[in-house]
Amino acid sequence: MLKLDFHPAGRHFLQIPGPSPVPDRILNAISRPTIDHRGPEFGALGLQVLEGIKKIFKTEQPVVIYPASGTGAWEAALSNTLSPGDTVLMYETGHFATLWKKMAEALGLKPEFLGLPGIEGWRYGVQADLIEERLRKDAHHLIKAVCVVHNETSTGVTSDIAAVRKAIDAAGHPALLLVDTISGLASAEYKHDDWGVDVTVSGSQKGLMLPPGISFNAISEKAMAASKSAKLPRAFWDWTDIVEMNKSGYWPYTPNTNLLYGLYEALDMILGEGLDNVFARHQRLAEACRAAVNTWGLEIQCADPAVYSPVLTGVMTPAGFDADLIRKVIYENFNMSLGTGLGKMKGRMFRIGHLGEASDLTLMATLAGCEMGLKLAGVPLAGSGVLAAMDALSAQKVPSLRQAA
Ligand SMILES: *Cc1c(COP(=O)(O)O)cnc(C)c1O
C-alpha cells in the first residue's frame, strides 16, 4: 500500500500554468468505463472530438490527436514536415522555445536561434521584423520552417502570430510556419487558418483543462503536402495513416479513450461558454493578477504590456530572495503550487497560473496565498495586492437588480 505522509485539508491549489486544475465535470467524464476503440460507440466519439477540436484551433483542416504529451506533438510537427539537415529558424522567447530548439538539433535539423540578446530577451515577444530581415537574406530559401512559441509559458509572454505570418509573406519566403500554442490554446485567442499557420502544436493539460496525456497537430494543406517529401524518419508520429483513419473516427493504434471522453466534455464546456467569453475571462483575471503584482511592488517578467499573457503571470522576486524558497513556504503553509522559474530564470521568478477553469474567487485565493507566503518569506511588499485585485475584479461587476417575485 502506497503511503502518503502529506494530507493537508481541502483541495490542493494547483496554480501552476499547466497542468491546470481539472474540473469535476471532466474528471467524471473520464471515469466512465473504457470502451472498445474499434467498436461502433467509439467511432461516434472520435468523429465528434475530431470535429469539435477544429473549432478551438479555428481551422477547417485536419487536427491530429496523439496519446502523448505536448513534447510528442512538437516532434510530430518537425518530423512530418522536414528532412535531415534542413535549416529552421527558431525564435528564443524563453525556456520552451529553447527546448524545442534542442529537440530540432537532436532530430538532425539545423536550427538557427534568433532573439533579443541575454536574459532581457526573455521579457519580450517574438520580434517579427527580425524574422523578416533574416528571411530576406535567405535568397536561396535554405530555411525550410519558422518555429515560434505563441504563449511562452516560462515567462508569461504571448507573441503576435499574425505578425510573424506577415513577416514571412513580406519577405516573399516559402518557409513553413510552425507554432507551439501548447499553453495558449483555449485561453488566448488563436486562429490557425486566418493566421496562415502550417502546423499548430498544442496539448491537453493547460487551457483545455484535461489531465496531461494528449496533444495535437493542426495541419495546413501546405504542411500536408510538405509531409509527402519530408525525409526525417518517423513512424508513430506519421500523419498519413492517422488522418486517413480519423475520417471514420478511428485511429491506427489504441487512442486515449478516457481522455477523449474528457476532451468531449471540455469542448462542451468551452464552446458552451463561448470562445470569446473564455478569452475575455482570461484577460480579466490576468489584469487583476497584474494589479496585485504591481501593488506588491514586484516586477512582472513580461516587459511589454502589449504582449502580457492572459494565461499566466511571471513574478520576479527582489534580489536576495530565492523564488523557489518562497514557493516552498507557500506550498508548505497554504497547500498551493506555483510555477517555478525555468532555465535562465531559475530562482529569480515564480509563475502564477490563471488559466482553464480559473474564476474570480480561485484567483483571489491564489493571490491571498501568494501575499501571505511573500510576507512569511520576509519579502517587503509596497501594498496589498489582494485588495488591489479585489478592486479590479469588483469594479467591473454589475450588481443584480433582480427582485424576488
Ligand atoms: C507545457 C509546454 C510544453 C511541453 O509540453 P509537455 O506536455 O510537458 O510535453 C511545451 N511548450 C509550451 C509552451 C508549454 O507550455
Short mmCIF file of C-alpha atoms and ligand atoms in Angstrom, two decimals:
data_model
loop_
_atom_site.label_atom_id
_atom_site.label_comp_id
_atom_site.label_asym_id
_atom_site.label_seq_id
_atom_site.Cartn_x
_atom_site.Cartn_y
_atom_site.Cartn_z
CA MET A 1 0.00 0.00 0.00
CA LEU A 2 1.34 3.36 -1.04
CA LYS A 3 1.77 5.63 1.98
CA LEU A 4 1.49 9.38 1.57
CA ASP A 5 2.56 11.45 4.52
CA PHE A 6 1.25 14.81 3.30
CA HIS A 7 -2.52 15.16 3.61
CA PRO A 8 -3.48 18.78 4.17
CA ALA A 9 -7.16 19.60 4.44
CA GLY A 10 -9.04 20.88 1.42
CA ARG A 11 -8.30 20.63 -2.26
CA HIS A 12 -4.77 21.35 -3.38
CA PHE A 13 -4.44 24.71 -5.15
CA LEU A 14 -2.76 23.79 -8.42
CA GLN A 15 -1.87 27.25 -9.69
CA ILE A 16 0.99 26.31 -12.00
CA PRO A 17 0.49 27.25 -15.65
CA GLY A 18 -0.26 23.67 -16.56
CA PRO A 19 -1.35 21.13 -15.71
CA SER A 20 -4.28 23.31 -14.73
CA PRO A 21 -6.98 22.12 -12.31
CA VAL A 22 -9.30 19.58 -13.93
CA PRO A 23 -12.99 20.46 -13.43
CA ASP A 24 -15.22 17.83 -11.80
CA ARG A 25 -17.30 17.56 -14.98
CA ILE A 26 -14.21 16.41 -16.86
CA LEU A 27 -12.99 14.10 -14.08
CA ASN A 28 -16.42 12.45 -14.04
CA ALA A 29 -16.43 12.03 -17.80
CA ILE A 30 -13.00 10.39 -17.72
CA SER A 31 -14.13 7.92 -15.07
CA ARG A 32 -16.58 6.23 -17.45
CA PRO A 33 -15.79 2.62 -18.41
CA THR A 34 -13.25 2.22 -21.17
CA ILE A 35 -14.87 1.04 -24.41
CA ASP A 36 -13.68 -0.92 -27.45
CA HIS A 37 -11.68 1.53 -29.56
CA ARG A 38 -12.71 -0.43 -32.67
CA GLY A 39 -16.39 -0.65 -31.70
CA PRO A 40 -19.31 1.44 -33.01
CA GLU A 41 -19.62 3.61 -29.91
CA PHE A 42 -16.04 4.77 -30.17
CA GLY A 43 -16.31 5.90 -33.80
CA ALA A 44 -19.05 8.37 -32.89
CA LEU A 45 -16.95 9.78 -30.03
CA GLY A 46 -13.88 10.01 -32.29
CA LEU A 47 -15.75 11.90 -35.00
CA GLN A 48 -17.23 14.36 -32.52
CA VAL A 49 -13.98 15.24 -30.76
CA LEU A 50 -12.09 15.50 -34.06
CA GLU A 51 -14.75 17.89 -35.37
CA GLY A 52 -15.08 19.85 -32.11
CA ILE A 53 -11.37 20.44 -31.62
CA LYS A 54 -11.20 22.19 -35.02
CA LYS A 55 -13.43 24.93 -33.61
CA ILE A 56 -10.89 25.56 -30.85
CA PHE A 57 -8.00 25.84 -33.33
CA LYS A 58 -10.28 27.85 -35.67
CA THR A 59 -9.47 25.60 -38.57
CA GLU A 60 -11.19 23.59 -41.29
CA GLN A 61 -8.04 21.48 -41.76
CA PRO A 62 -7.32 18.15 -40.09
CA VAL A 63 -6.26 18.12 -36.44
CA VAL A 64 -4.34 15.02 -35.35
CA ILE A 65 -4.70 13.91 -31.72
CA TYR A 66 -1.78 11.95 -30.22
CA PRO A 67 -1.76 9.96 -26.99
CA ALA A 68 1.34 11.88 -25.91
CA SER A 69 2.40 14.98 -24.01
CA GLY A 70 2.99 18.24 -25.87
CA THR A 71 6.62 17.30 -26.44
CA GLY A 72 5.46 14.44 -28.66
CA ALA A 73 3.40 16.81 -30.78
CA TRP A 74 6.48 19.07 -31.13
CA GLU A 75 8.38 16.11 -32.56
CA ALA A 76 5.46 15.23 -34.83
CA ALA A 77 5.37 18.76 -36.26
CA LEU A 78 9.08 18.70 -37.10
CA SER A 79 9.41 15.11 -38.28
CA ASN A 80 6.39 15.22 -40.59
CA THR A 81 7.47 18.34 -42.46
CA LEU A 82 11.29 18.44 -42.55
CA SER A 83 14.31 16.49 -43.77
CA PRO A 84 17.69 15.78 -42.14
CA GLY A 85 19.99 18.80 -42.32
CA ASP A 86 17.19 21.30 -43.04
CA THR A 87 17.75 24.78 -41.64
CA VAL A 88 14.94 26.01 -39.39
CA LEU A 89 14.60 29.50 -37.98
CA MET A 90 13.51 29.31 -34.35
CA TYR A 91 12.81 32.25 -32.08
CA GLU A 92 14.06 32.38 -28.49
CA THR A 93 11.20 33.61 -26.32
CA GLY A 94 12.14 31.53 -23.29
CA HIS A 95 12.66 28.05 -21.89
CA PHE A 96 10.10 26.22 -24.03
CA ALA A 97 11.42 27.77 -27.24
CA THR A 98 14.88 26.62 -26.11
CA LEU A 99 13.68 23.05 -25.51
CA TRP A 100 12.04 22.90 -28.93
CA LYS A 101 15.31 24.06 -30.49
CA LYS A 102 17.23 21.34 -28.62
CA MET A 103 14.80 18.80 -29.99
CA ALA A 104 15.35 20.10 -33.53
CA GLU A 105 19.10 19.57 -33.06
CA ALA A 106 18.55 16.07 -31.70
CA LEU A 107 16.45 15.22 -34.75
CA GLY A 108 19.26 16.23 -37.11
CA LEU A 109 17.91 19.62 -38.16
CA LYS A 110 20.00 22.80 -38.20
CA PRO A 111 18.15 25.32 -36.05
CA GLU A 112 19.16 28.95 -36.15
CA PHE A 113 18.16 30.68 -32.92
CA LEU A 114 17.02 34.24 -33.31
CA GLY A 115 16.12 36.59 -30.48
CA LEU A 116 16.90 39.64 -28.43
CA PRO A 117 20.18 39.25 -26.52
CA GLY A 118 20.63 37.95 -22.99
CA ILE A 119 18.23 37.37 -20.18
CA GLU A 120 16.36 40.58 -21.14
CA GLY A 121 15.35 38.87 -24.37
CA TRP A 122 13.13 36.56 -22.33
CA ARG A 123 10.96 39.52 -21.36
CA TYR A 124 9.65 40.30 -24.85
CA GLY A 125 7.60 38.57 -27.52
CA VAL A 126 8.71 37.46 -30.98
CA GLN A 127 10.09 40.43 -32.92
CA ALA A 128 8.61 39.76 -36.35
CA ASP A 129 10.87 42.32 -38.05
CA LEU A 130 13.94 40.26 -37.07
CA ILE A 131 12.36 37.24 -38.75
CA GLU A 132 11.59 39.24 -41.90
CA GLU A 133 15.12 40.63 -42.01
CA ARG A 134 16.64 37.13 -41.69
CA LEU A 135 14.35 35.61 -44.31
CA ARG A 136 15.15 38.39 -46.79
CA LYS A 137 18.82 37.41 -46.56
CA ASP A 138 17.99 33.78 -47.32
CA ALA A 139 17.96 34.24 -51.10
CA HIS A 140 18.25 30.52 -51.82
CA HIS A 141 15.45 29.58 -49.44
CA LEU A 142 17.56 27.26 -47.33
CA ILE A 143 15.32 27.96 -44.34
CA LYS A 144 12.51 25.43 -44.51
CA ALA A 145 10.49 26.43 -41.46
CA VAL A 146 10.00 29.25 -38.96
CA CYS A 147 9.17 27.98 -35.46
CA VAL A 148 7.72 30.20 -32.75
CA VAL A 149 6.03 29.75 -29.39
CA HIS A 150 2.69 31.58 -29.15
CA ASN A 151 2.33 31.64 -25.36
CA GLU A 152 5.77 31.27 -23.74
CA THR A 153 4.80 29.53 -20.52
CA SER A 154 8.20 30.05 -18.90
CA THR A 155 7.84 33.84 -18.90
CA GLY A 156 4.21 34.88 -19.44
CA VAL A 157 4.64 36.47 -22.86
CA THR A 158 2.15 35.92 -25.72
CA SER A 159 3.52 36.65 -29.18
CA ASP A 160 1.73 38.09 -32.21
CA ILE A 161 1.49 35.17 -34.63
CA ALA A 162 -0.33 37.14 -37.34
CA ALA A 163 2.68 39.49 -37.41
CA VAL A 164 5.03 36.54 -37.94
CA ARG A 165 2.90 35.36 -40.88
CA LYS A 166 3.02 38.88 -42.35
CA ALA A 167 6.80 38.97 -41.94
CA ILE A 168 7.21 35.69 -43.82
CA ASP A 169 4.92 36.90 -46.61
CA ALA A 170 6.59 40.32 -46.77
CA ALA A 171 9.93 38.58 -47.31
CA GLY A 172 8.33 36.51 -50.07
CA HIS A 173 9.68 33.39 -48.36
CA PRO A 174 8.17 29.89 -48.77
CA ALA A 175 9.16 28.61 -45.28
CA LEU A 176 6.50 26.76 -43.29
CA LEU A 177 5.22 28.42 -40.13
CA LEU A 178 5.16 26.05 -37.13
CA VAL A 179 3.63 27.38 -33.91
CA ASP A 180 3.59 25.97 -30.37
CA THR A 181 0.42 27.06 -28.58
CA ILE A 182 0.54 24.24 -26.05
CA SER A 183 -0.36 26.64 -23.24
CA GLY A 184 -2.21 29.24 -25.28
CA LEU A 185 -4.96 27.17 -26.88
CA ALA A 186 -8.45 27.78 -25.45
CA SER A 187 -7.12 30.56 -23.17
CA ALA A 188 -5.65 33.11 -25.57
CA GLU A 189 -7.14 33.97 -28.96
CA TYR A 190 -5.78 31.70 -31.67
CA LYS A 191 -6.63 31.36 -35.40
CA HIS A 192 -4.85 28.54 -37.20
CA ASP A 193 -6.44 29.24 -40.61
CA ASP A 194 -6.72 33.04 -40.57
CA TRP A 195 -3.16 33.46 -39.35
CA GLY A 196 -1.84 31.12 -42.02
CA VAL A 197 -0.15 28.72 -39.64
CA ASP A 198 1.09 25.48 -41.24
CA VAL A 199 1.37 23.31 -38.14
CA THR A 200 -0.04 24.28 -34.75
CA VAL A 201 1.12 22.21 -31.80
CA SER A 202 -0.93 22.01 -28.62
CA GLY A 203 -1.55 19.91 -25.53
CA SER A 204 -4.35 18.87 -23.21
CA GLN A 205 -3.31 19.95 -19.73
CA LYS A 206 -3.38 23.73 -19.99
CA GLY A 207 -6.30 25.73 -21.42
CA LEU A 208 -8.24 22.60 -22.30
CA MET A 209 -8.39 21.68 -18.58
CA LEU A 210 -7.66 17.99 -19.19
CA PRO A 211 -5.08 15.88 -17.42
CA PRO A 212 -1.75 15.54 -19.27
CA GLY A 213 -1.67 12.87 -21.94
CA ILE A 214 -2.99 14.05 -25.27
CA SER A 215 -1.57 16.54 -27.72
CA PHE A 216 -2.37 17.95 -31.13
CA ASN A 217 -1.12 18.94 -34.57
CA ALA A 218 -3.39 21.16 -36.68
CA ILE A 219 -2.16 20.77 -40.25
CA SER A 220 -2.44 23.13 -43.24
CA GLU A 221 -2.64 21.85 -46.83
CA LYS A 222 0.86 23.16 -47.42
CA ALA A 223 2.20 21.24 -44.41
CA MET A 224 0.39 18.09 -45.54
CA ALA A 225 1.97 18.47 -48.99
CA ALA A 226 5.41 19.00 -47.39
CA SER A 227 4.97 15.77 -45.43
CA LYS A 228 4.86 13.78 -48.68
CA SER A 229 8.51 14.61 -49.40
CA ALA A 230 9.85 15.19 -45.85
CA LYS A 231 12.61 12.68 -45.07
CA LEU A 232 13.03 12.75 -41.29
CA PRO A 233 12.40 9.22 -40.01
CA ARG A 234 9.01 8.85 -38.36
CA ALA A 235 6.57 6.04 -37.73
CA PHE A 236 4.35 6.61 -34.70
CA TRP A 237 4.13 10.34 -35.49
CA ASP A 238 3.34 9.95 -39.20
CA TRP A 239 0.21 11.91 -40.13
CA THR A 240 -0.81 9.88 -43.18
CA ASP A 241 -2.45 6.81 -41.63
CA ILE A 242 -3.88 8.75 -38.71
CA VAL A 243 -5.61 11.34 -40.90
CA GLU A 244 -6.93 8.58 -43.16
CA MET A 245 -8.40 6.52 -40.32
CA ASN A 246 -9.68 9.60 -38.48
CA LYS A 247 -12.10 10.12 -41.38
CA SER A 248 -14.24 7.36 -39.83
CA GLY A 249 -13.49 8.37 -36.22
CA TYR A 250 -10.81 5.74 -35.52
CA TRP A 251 -7.03 5.59 -35.01
CA PRO A 252 -4.38 3.20 -36.35
CA TYR A 253 -3.44 2.38 -32.74
CA THR A 254 -5.21 2.50 -29.36
CA PRO A 255 -6.11 6.11 -28.67
CA ASN A 256 -6.54 7.57 -25.20
CA THR A 257 -10.21 6.59 -24.89
CA ASN A 258 -10.92 8.04 -21.46
CA LEU A 259 -9.09 11.29 -22.12
CA LEU A 260 -11.19 11.64 -25.26
CA TYR A 261 -14.31 11.41 -23.06
CA GLY A 262 -12.71 14.26 -21.12
CA LEU A 263 -11.98 16.17 -24.32
CA TYR A 264 -15.61 15.85 -25.37
CA GLU A 265 -16.64 17.35 -22.05
CA ALA A 266 -14.02 20.12 -22.26
CA LEU A 267 -15.21 21.08 -25.74
CA ASP A 268 -18.77 21.22 -24.48
CA MET A 269 -17.73 23.48 -21.59
CA ILE A 270 -15.56 25.82 -23.68
CA LEU A 271 -17.88 26.10 -26.67
CA GLY A 272 -20.84 26.40 -24.30
CA GLU A 273 -19.24 29.38 -22.55
CA GLY A 274 -18.21 30.71 -25.96
CA LEU A 275 -14.57 31.04 -27.03
CA ASP A 276 -14.67 34.84 -26.95
CA ASN A 277 -16.09 34.77 -23.43
CA VAL A 278 -13.38 32.34 -22.38
CA PHE A 279 -10.68 34.66 -23.75
CA ALA A 280 -12.27 37.71 -22.08
CA ARG A 281 -12.41 35.88 -18.74
CA HIS A 282 -8.71 35.06 -19.00
CA GLN A 283 -7.82 38.68 -19.90
CA ARG A 284 -9.84 39.97 -16.99
CA LEU A 285 -8.22 37.62 -14.46
CA ALA A 286 -4.75 38.34 -15.82
CA GLU A 287 -5.37 42.06 -15.45
CA ALA A 288 -6.43 41.64 -11.82
CA CYS A 289 -3.38 39.46 -11.18
CA ARG A 290 -1.09 42.13 -12.61
CA ALA A 291 -2.82 44.75 -10.43
CA ALA A 292 -1.84 42.62 -7.44
CA VAL A 293 1.78 42.21 -8.53
CA ASN A 294 2.13 45.93 -9.25
CA THR A 295 0.68 46.82 -5.86
CA TRP A 296 3.06 44.44 -4.10
CA GLY A 297 5.76 46.48 -5.80
CA LEU A 298 7.18 43.41 -7.56
CA GLU A 299 8.17 43.25 -11.19
CA ILE A 300 6.26 41.39 -13.89
CA GLN A 301 8.55 39.27 -16.05
CA CYS A 302 6.92 40.38 -19.32
CA ALA A 303 8.34 43.84 -20.05
CA ASP A 304 5.98 44.69 -22.93
CA PRO A 305 2.37 45.39 -21.88
CA ALA A 306 1.23 44.71 -25.47
CA VAL A 307 2.09 41.02 -25.04
CA TYR A 308 1.13 40.26 -21.42
CA SER A 309 -0.07 36.67 -21.25
CA PRO A 310 -3.70 36.03 -20.33
CA VAL A 311 -2.64 32.52 -19.20
CA LEU A 312 -0.07 33.19 -16.51
CA THR A 313 1.86 35.99 -14.85
CA GLY A 314 5.59 35.72 -14.18
CA VAL A 315 6.59 37.47 -10.95
CA MET A 316 10.22 38.42 -10.45
CA THR A 317 11.47 38.32 -6.88
CA PRO A 318 13.69 41.08 -5.47
CA ALA A 319 17.47 40.49 -5.35
CA GLY A 320 18.37 38.26 -2.40
CA PHE A 321 15.05 36.37 -2.38
CA ASP A 322 15.12 32.91 -3.92
CA ALA A 323 11.80 32.46 -5.70
CA ASP A 324 11.87 28.70 -5.10
CA LEU A 325 12.16 29.23 -1.34
CA ILE A 326 9.10 31.49 -1.47
CA ARG A 327 7.27 28.80 -3.45
CA LYS A 328 8.25 26.27 -0.79
CA VAL A 329 6.89 28.48 2.02
CA ILE A 330 3.61 28.85 0.12
CA TYR A 331 3.39 25.12 -0.62
CA GLU A 332 4.04 24.08 2.95
CA ASN A 333 1.82 26.66 4.60
CA PHE A 334 -1.05 27.03 2.19
CA ASN A 335 -1.12 23.84 0.12
CA MET A 336 -0.65 25.70 -3.15
CA SER A 337 1.69 25.01 -6.06
CA LEU A 338 3.06 27.87 -8.12
CA GLY A 339 5.20 27.56 -11.25
CA THR A 340 8.96 27.55 -10.77
CA GLY A 341 11.41 29.74 -12.69
CA LEU A 342 12.71 27.75 -15.65
CA GLY A 343 16.09 27.82 -17.36
CA LYS A 344 17.69 31.24 -17.18
CA MET A 345 15.01 32.39 -14.70
CA LYS A 346 15.60 29.61 -12.12
CA GLY A 347 15.24 31.05 -8.61
CA ARG A 348 14.50 34.52 -9.92
CA MET A 349 10.78 34.29 -10.55
CA PHE A 350 7.65 32.33 -9.83
CA ARG A 351 4.67 31.91 -12.13
CA ILE A 352 1.01 32.29 -11.24
CA GLY A 353 -1.32 30.30 -13.48
CA HIS A 354 -4.79 31.75 -14.13
CA LEU A 355 -5.96 29.51 -16.91
CA GLY A 356 -8.57 26.89 -17.66
CA GLU A 357 -11.43 26.90 -15.19
CA ALA A 358 -9.96 29.86 -13.27
CA SER A 359 -12.54 32.20 -11.75
CA ASP A 360 -12.61 35.40 -9.69
CA LEU A 361 -12.51 33.51 -6.42
CA THR A 362 -9.87 30.95 -7.40
CA LEU A 363 -7.70 33.90 -8.42
CA MET A 364 -8.40 35.71 -5.14
CA ALA A 365 -7.49 32.64 -3.10
CA THR A 366 -4.34 32.23 -5.16
CA LEU A 367 -3.30 35.83 -4.63
CA ALA A 368 -4.06 35.59 -0.91
CA GLY A 369 -1.79 32.54 -0.69
CA CYS A 370 0.93 34.42 -2.56
CA GLU A 371 0.63 37.52 -0.40
CA MET A 372 0.70 35.57 2.88
CA GLY A 373 3.64 33.50 1.64
CA LEU A 374 5.60 36.51 0.44
CA LYS A 375 5.16 38.12 3.86
CA LEU A 376 6.16 34.92 5.66
CA ALA A 377 9.26 34.72 3.49
CA GLY A 378 10.16 38.26 4.52
CA VAL A 379 9.70 39.89 1.12
CA PRO A 380 8.95 43.60 1.65
CA LEU A 381 5.65 44.49 -0.06
CA ALA A 382 4.60 48.01 -1.01
CA GLY A 383 0.89 47.31 -0.50
CA SER A 384 -1.83 44.70 -0.54
CA GLY A 385 -2.13 43.09 -3.94
CA VAL A 386 -5.16 41.18 -2.72
CA LEU A 387 -7.06 44.43 -2.13
CA ALA A 388 -5.96 45.77 -5.50
CA ALA A 389 -7.14 42.61 -7.27
CA MET A 390 -10.48 42.67 -5.44
CA ASP A 391 -10.97 46.25 -6.57
CA ALA A 392 -10.01 45.38 -10.13
CA LEU A 393 -12.45 42.46 -10.25
CA SER A 394 -15.38 44.09 -8.44
CA ALA A 395 -15.12 47.35 -10.37
CA GLN A 396 -16.36 45.55 -13.45
CA LYS A 397 -19.22 43.69 -11.79
CA VAL A 398 -22.77 44.89 -12.09
CA PRO A 399 -24.97 44.20 -9.04
CA SER A 400 -28.06 42.20 -9.84
CA LEU A 401 -31.20 44.32 -9.69
CA ARG A 402 -33.49 41.35 -9.98
CA GLN A 403 -36.24 41.39 -7.33
CA ALA A 404 -37.83 38.36 -5.76
CA ALA A 405 -41.21 37.83 -7.40
C1 LIG B 1 3.82 22.67 -21.36
C2 LIG B 1 4.50 23.18 -22.56
C3 LIG B 1 5.30 22.36 -23.36
C4 LIG B 1 5.62 20.94 -23.01
O1 LIG B 1 4.52 20.13 -23.04
P1 LIG B 1 4.56 18.71 -22.30
O2 LIG B 1 3.11 18.33 -22.31
O3 LIG B 1 5.12 18.96 -20.94
O4 LIG B 1 5.39 17.81 -23.10
C5 LIG B 1 5.87 22.92 -24.49
N1 LIG B 1 5.66 24.20 -24.83
C6 LIG B 1 4.91 25.02 -24.07
C7 LIG B 1 4.75 26.45 -24.48
C8 LIG B 1 4.32 24.53 -22.92
O5 LIG B 1 3.59 25.36 -22.15
#
